[in-house]
PDB file of C-alpha atoms in Angstrom:
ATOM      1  CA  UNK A   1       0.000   0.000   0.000  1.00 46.00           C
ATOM      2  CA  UNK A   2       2.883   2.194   0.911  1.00 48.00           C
ATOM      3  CA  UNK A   3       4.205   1.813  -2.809  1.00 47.00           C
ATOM      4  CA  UNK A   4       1.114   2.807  -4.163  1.00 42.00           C
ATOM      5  CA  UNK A   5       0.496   5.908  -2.530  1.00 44.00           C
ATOM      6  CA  UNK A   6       4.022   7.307  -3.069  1.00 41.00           C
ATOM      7  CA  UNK A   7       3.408   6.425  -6.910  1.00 37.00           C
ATOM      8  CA  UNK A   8       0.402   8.440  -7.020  1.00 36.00           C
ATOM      9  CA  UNK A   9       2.105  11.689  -5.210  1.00 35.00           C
ATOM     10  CA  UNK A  10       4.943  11.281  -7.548  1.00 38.00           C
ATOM     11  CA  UNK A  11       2.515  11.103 -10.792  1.00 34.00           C
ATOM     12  CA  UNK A  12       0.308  13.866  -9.256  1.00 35.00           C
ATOM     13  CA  UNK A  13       3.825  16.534  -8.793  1.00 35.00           C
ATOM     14  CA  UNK A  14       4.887  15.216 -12.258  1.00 35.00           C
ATOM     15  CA  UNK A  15       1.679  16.743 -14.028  1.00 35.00           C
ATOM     16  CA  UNK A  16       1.993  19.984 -11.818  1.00 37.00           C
ATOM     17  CA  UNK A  17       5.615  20.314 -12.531  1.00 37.00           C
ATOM     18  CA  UNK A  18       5.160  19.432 -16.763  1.00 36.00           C
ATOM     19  CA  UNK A  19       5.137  22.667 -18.733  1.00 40.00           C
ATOM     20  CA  UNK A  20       2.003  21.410 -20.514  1.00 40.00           C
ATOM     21  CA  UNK A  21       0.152  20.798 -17.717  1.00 39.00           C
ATOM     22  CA  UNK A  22      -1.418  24.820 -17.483  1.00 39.00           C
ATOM     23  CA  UNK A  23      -1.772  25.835 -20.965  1.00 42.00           C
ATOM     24  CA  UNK A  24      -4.536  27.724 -22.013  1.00 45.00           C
ATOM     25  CA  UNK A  25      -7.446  26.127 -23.028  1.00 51.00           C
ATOM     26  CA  UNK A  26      -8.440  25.448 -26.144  1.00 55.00           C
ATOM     27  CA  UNK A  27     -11.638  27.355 -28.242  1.00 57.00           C
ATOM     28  CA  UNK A  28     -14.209  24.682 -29.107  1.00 62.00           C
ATOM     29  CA  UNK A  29     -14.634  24.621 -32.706  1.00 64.00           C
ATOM     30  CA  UNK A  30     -16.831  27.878 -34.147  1.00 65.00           C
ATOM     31  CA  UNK A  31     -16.226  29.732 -31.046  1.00 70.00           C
ATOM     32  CA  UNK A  32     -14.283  32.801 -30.736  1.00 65.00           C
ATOM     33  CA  UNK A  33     -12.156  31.785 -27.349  1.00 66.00           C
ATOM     34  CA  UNK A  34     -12.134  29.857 -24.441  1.00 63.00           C
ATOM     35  CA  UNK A  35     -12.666  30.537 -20.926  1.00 68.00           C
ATOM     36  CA  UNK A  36      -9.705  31.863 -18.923  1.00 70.00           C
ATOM     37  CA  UNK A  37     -10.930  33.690 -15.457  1.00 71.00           C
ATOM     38  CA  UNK A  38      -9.997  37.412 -15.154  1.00 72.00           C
ATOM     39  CA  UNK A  39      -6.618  37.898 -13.575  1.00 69.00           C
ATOM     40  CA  UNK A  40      -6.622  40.456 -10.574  1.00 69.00           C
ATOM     41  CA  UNK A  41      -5.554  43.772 -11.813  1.00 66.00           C
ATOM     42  CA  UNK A  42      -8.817  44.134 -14.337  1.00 65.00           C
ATOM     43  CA  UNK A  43      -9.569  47.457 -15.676  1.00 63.00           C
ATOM     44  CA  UNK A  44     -13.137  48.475 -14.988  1.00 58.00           C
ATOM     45  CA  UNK A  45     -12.718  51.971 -16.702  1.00 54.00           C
ATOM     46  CA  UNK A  46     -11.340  50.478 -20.423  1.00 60.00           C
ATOM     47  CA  UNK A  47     -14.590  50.970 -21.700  1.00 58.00           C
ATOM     48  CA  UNK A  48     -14.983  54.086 -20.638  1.00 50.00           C
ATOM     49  CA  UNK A  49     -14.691  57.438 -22.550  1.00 50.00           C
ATOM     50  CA  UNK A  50     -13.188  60.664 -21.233  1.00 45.00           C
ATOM     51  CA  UNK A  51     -16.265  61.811 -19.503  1.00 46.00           C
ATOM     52  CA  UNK A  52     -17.128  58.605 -17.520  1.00 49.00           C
ATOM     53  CA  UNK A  53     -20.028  57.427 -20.198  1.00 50.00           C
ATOM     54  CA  UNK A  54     -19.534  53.736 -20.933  1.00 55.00           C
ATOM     55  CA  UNK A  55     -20.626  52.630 -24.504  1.00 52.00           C
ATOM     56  CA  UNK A  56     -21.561  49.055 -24.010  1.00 54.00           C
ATOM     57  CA  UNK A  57     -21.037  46.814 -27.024  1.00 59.00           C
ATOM     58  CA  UNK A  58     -20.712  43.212 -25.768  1.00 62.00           C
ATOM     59  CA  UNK A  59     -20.719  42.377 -29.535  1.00 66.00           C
ATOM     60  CA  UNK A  60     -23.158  39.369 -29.400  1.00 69.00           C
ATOM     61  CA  UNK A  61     -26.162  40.831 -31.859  1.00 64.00           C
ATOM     62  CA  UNK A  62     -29.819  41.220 -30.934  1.00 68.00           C
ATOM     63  CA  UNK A  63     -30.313  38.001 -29.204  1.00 76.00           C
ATOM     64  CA  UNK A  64     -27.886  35.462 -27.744  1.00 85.00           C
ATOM     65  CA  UNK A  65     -28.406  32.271 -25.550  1.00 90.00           C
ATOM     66  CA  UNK A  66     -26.667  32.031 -22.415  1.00 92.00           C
ATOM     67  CA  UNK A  67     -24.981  28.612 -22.160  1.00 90.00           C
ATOM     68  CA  UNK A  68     -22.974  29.515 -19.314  1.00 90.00           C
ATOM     69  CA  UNK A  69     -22.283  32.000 -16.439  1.00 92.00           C
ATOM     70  CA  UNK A  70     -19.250  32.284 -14.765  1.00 90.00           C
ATOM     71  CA  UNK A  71     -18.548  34.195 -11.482  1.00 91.00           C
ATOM     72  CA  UNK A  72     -15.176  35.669 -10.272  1.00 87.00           C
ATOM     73  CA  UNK A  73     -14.163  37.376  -7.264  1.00 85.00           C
ATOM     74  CA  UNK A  74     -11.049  39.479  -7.303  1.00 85.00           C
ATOM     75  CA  UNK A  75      -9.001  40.672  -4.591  1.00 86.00           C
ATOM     76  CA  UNK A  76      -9.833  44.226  -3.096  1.00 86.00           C
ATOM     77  CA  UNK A  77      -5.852  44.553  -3.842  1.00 87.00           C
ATOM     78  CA  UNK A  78      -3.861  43.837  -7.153  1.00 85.00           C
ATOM     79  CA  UNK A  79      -0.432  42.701  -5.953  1.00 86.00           C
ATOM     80  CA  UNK A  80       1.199  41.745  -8.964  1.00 85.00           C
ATOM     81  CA  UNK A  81       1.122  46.048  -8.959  1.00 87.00           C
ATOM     82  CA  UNK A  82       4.528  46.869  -7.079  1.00 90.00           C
ATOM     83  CA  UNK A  83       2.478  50.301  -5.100  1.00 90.00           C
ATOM     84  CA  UNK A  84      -0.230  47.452  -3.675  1.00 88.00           C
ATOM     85  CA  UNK A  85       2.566  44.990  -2.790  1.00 90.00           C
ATOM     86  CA  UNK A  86       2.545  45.368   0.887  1.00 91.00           C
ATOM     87  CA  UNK A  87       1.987  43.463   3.681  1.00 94.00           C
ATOM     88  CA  UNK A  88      -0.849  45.558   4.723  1.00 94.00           C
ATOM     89  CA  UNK A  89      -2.521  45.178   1.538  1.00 91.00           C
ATOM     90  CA  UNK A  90      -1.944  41.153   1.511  1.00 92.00           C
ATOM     91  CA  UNK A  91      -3.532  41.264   4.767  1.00 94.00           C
ATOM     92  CA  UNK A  92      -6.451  42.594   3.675  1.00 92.00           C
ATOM     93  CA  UNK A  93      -7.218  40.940   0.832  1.00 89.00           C
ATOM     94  CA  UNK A  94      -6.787  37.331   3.164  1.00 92.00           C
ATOM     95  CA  UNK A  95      -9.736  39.068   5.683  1.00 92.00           C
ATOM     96  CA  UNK A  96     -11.576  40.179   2.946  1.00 86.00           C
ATOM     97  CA  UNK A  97     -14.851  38.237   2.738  1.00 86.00           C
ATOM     98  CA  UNK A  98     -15.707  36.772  -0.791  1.00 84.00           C
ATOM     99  CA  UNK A  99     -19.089  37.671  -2.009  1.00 85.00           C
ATOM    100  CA  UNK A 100     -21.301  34.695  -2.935  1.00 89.00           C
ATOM    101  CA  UNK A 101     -21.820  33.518  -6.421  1.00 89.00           C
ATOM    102  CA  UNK A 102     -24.970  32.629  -5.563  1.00 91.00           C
ATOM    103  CA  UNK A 103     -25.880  35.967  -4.589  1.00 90.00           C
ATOM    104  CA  UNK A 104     -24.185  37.647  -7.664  1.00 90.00           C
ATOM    105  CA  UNK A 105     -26.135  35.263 -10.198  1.00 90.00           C
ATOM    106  CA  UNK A 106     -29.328  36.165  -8.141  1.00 92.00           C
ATOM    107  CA  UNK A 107     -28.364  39.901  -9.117  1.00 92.00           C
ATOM    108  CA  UNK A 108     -28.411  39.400 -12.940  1.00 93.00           C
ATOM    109  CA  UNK A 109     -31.659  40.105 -15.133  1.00 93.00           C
ATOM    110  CA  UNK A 110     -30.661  36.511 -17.041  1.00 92.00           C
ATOM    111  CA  UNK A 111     -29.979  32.729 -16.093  1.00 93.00           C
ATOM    112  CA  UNK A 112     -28.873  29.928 -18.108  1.00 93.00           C
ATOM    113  CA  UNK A 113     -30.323  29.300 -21.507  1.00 92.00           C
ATOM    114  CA  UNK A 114     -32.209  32.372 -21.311  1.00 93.00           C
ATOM    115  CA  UNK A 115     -31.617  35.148 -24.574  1.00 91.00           C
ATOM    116  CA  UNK A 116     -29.973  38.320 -23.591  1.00 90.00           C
ATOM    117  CA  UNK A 117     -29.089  41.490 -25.511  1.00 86.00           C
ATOM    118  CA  UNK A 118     -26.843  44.305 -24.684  1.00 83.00           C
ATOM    119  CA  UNK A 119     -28.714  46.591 -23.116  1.00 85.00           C
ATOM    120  CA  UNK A 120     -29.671  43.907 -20.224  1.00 89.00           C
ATOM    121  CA  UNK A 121     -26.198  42.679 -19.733  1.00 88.00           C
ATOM    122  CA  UNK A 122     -25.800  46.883 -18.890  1.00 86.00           C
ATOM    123  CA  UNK A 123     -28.654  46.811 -16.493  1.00 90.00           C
ATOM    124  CA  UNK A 124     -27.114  44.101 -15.156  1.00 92.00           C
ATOM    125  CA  UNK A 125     -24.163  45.160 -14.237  1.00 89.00           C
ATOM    126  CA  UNK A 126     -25.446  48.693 -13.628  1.00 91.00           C
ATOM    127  CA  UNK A 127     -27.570  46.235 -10.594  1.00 93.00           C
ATOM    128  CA  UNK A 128     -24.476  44.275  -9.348  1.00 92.00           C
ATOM    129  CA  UNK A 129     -22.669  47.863  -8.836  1.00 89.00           C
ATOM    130  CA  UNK A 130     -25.802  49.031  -6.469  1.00 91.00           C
ATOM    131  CA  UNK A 131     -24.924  47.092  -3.323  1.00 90.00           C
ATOM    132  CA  UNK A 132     -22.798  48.747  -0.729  1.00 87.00           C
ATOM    133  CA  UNK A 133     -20.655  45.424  -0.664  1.00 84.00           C
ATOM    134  CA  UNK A 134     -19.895  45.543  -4.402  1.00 83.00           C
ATOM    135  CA  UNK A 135     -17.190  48.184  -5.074  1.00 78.00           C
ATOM    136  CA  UNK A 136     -17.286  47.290  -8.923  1.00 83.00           C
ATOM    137  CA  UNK A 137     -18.697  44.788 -11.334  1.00 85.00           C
ATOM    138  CA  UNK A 138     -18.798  43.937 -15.390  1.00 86.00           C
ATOM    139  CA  UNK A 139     -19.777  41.204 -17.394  1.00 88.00           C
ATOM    140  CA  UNK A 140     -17.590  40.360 -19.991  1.00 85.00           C
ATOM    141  CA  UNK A 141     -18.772  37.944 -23.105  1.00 85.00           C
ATOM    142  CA  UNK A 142     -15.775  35.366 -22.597  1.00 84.00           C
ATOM    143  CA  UNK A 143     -17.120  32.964 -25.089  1.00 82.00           C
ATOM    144  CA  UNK A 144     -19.258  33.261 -28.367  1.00 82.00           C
ATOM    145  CA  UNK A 145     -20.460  30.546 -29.969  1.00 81.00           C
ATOM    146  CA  UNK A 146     -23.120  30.079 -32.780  1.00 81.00           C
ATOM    147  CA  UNK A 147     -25.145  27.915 -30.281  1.00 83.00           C
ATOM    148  CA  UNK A 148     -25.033  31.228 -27.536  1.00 86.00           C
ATOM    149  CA  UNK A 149     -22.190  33.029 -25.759  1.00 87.00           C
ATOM    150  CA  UNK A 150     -20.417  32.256 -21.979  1.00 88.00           C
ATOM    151  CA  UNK A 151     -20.306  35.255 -19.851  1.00 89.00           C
ATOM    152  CA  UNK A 152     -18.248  36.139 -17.051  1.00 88.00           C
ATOM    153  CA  UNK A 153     -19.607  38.152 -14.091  1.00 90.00           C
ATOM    154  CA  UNK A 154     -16.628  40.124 -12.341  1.00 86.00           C
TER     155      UNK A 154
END
């Protein structure tokens, strides 16, 4: 038994430890990409023009089915930035309570498999910015397909 489980640790730190083990996914055929979760350090303001007015263009046409809905929490704190490296800042983003995803998806004027269009996916994040314990949100298409579109809720 002993010589079994040390051959399954060694297999298990020979996939971590293989370059190929963590490359990026793969698009399924006739969609556009495939999932990667935002990295901390998003920009919420890219879409933004000069005077604040966001232009929303989630580039998914009149009607698209949701297939899925992903939720991500970031850190309060991006530390890969060298002015938020701190220990202060690392301890805060530890306490830092996550919101629910449950609660986030319960926000959003659509669910899986229903058809949105841009202007709800705006309402909908314009909804996930009202609670005091959001300090941001978007939704970002991370996946179009001909059969409907994957969206990520940040």
């Amino acid at each position: 038994m002993c010589g079994f489980r040390s051959t399954t640790l060694s297999l298990i730190l020979l996939l971590a430890a293989s370059p190929g083990a963590r490359s990026a996914p793969t698009p399924l055929p006739g969609c556009t990409t495939a999932f990667v979760p935002t990295a901390p350090g998003y920009d919420f303001t890219a879409d933004h023009d000069r005077w604040g007015q966001t232009s929303p263009d989630y580039g998914i046409g009149d009607n698209a089915r949701v297939r899925a809905i992903h939720v991500t929490s970031l850190p309060i704190f991006n530390t890969a930035d060298p002015a938020e490296n701190n220990a202060l800042y690392r301890l805060v983003n530890r306490l830092k309570a996550d919101t629910k995803p449950a609660v986030l998806r319960h926000l959003v004027l659509f669910r899986e498999g229903d058809t949105v269009t841009d202007d709800r996916i705006a309402e909908s994040e314009r909804l996930l910015r009202a609670p005091k314990y959001t300090s941001d949100a978007a939704i970002r298409v991370v996946t179009n397909c001909p059969d409907g579109v994957d969206l990520e809720v940040i």
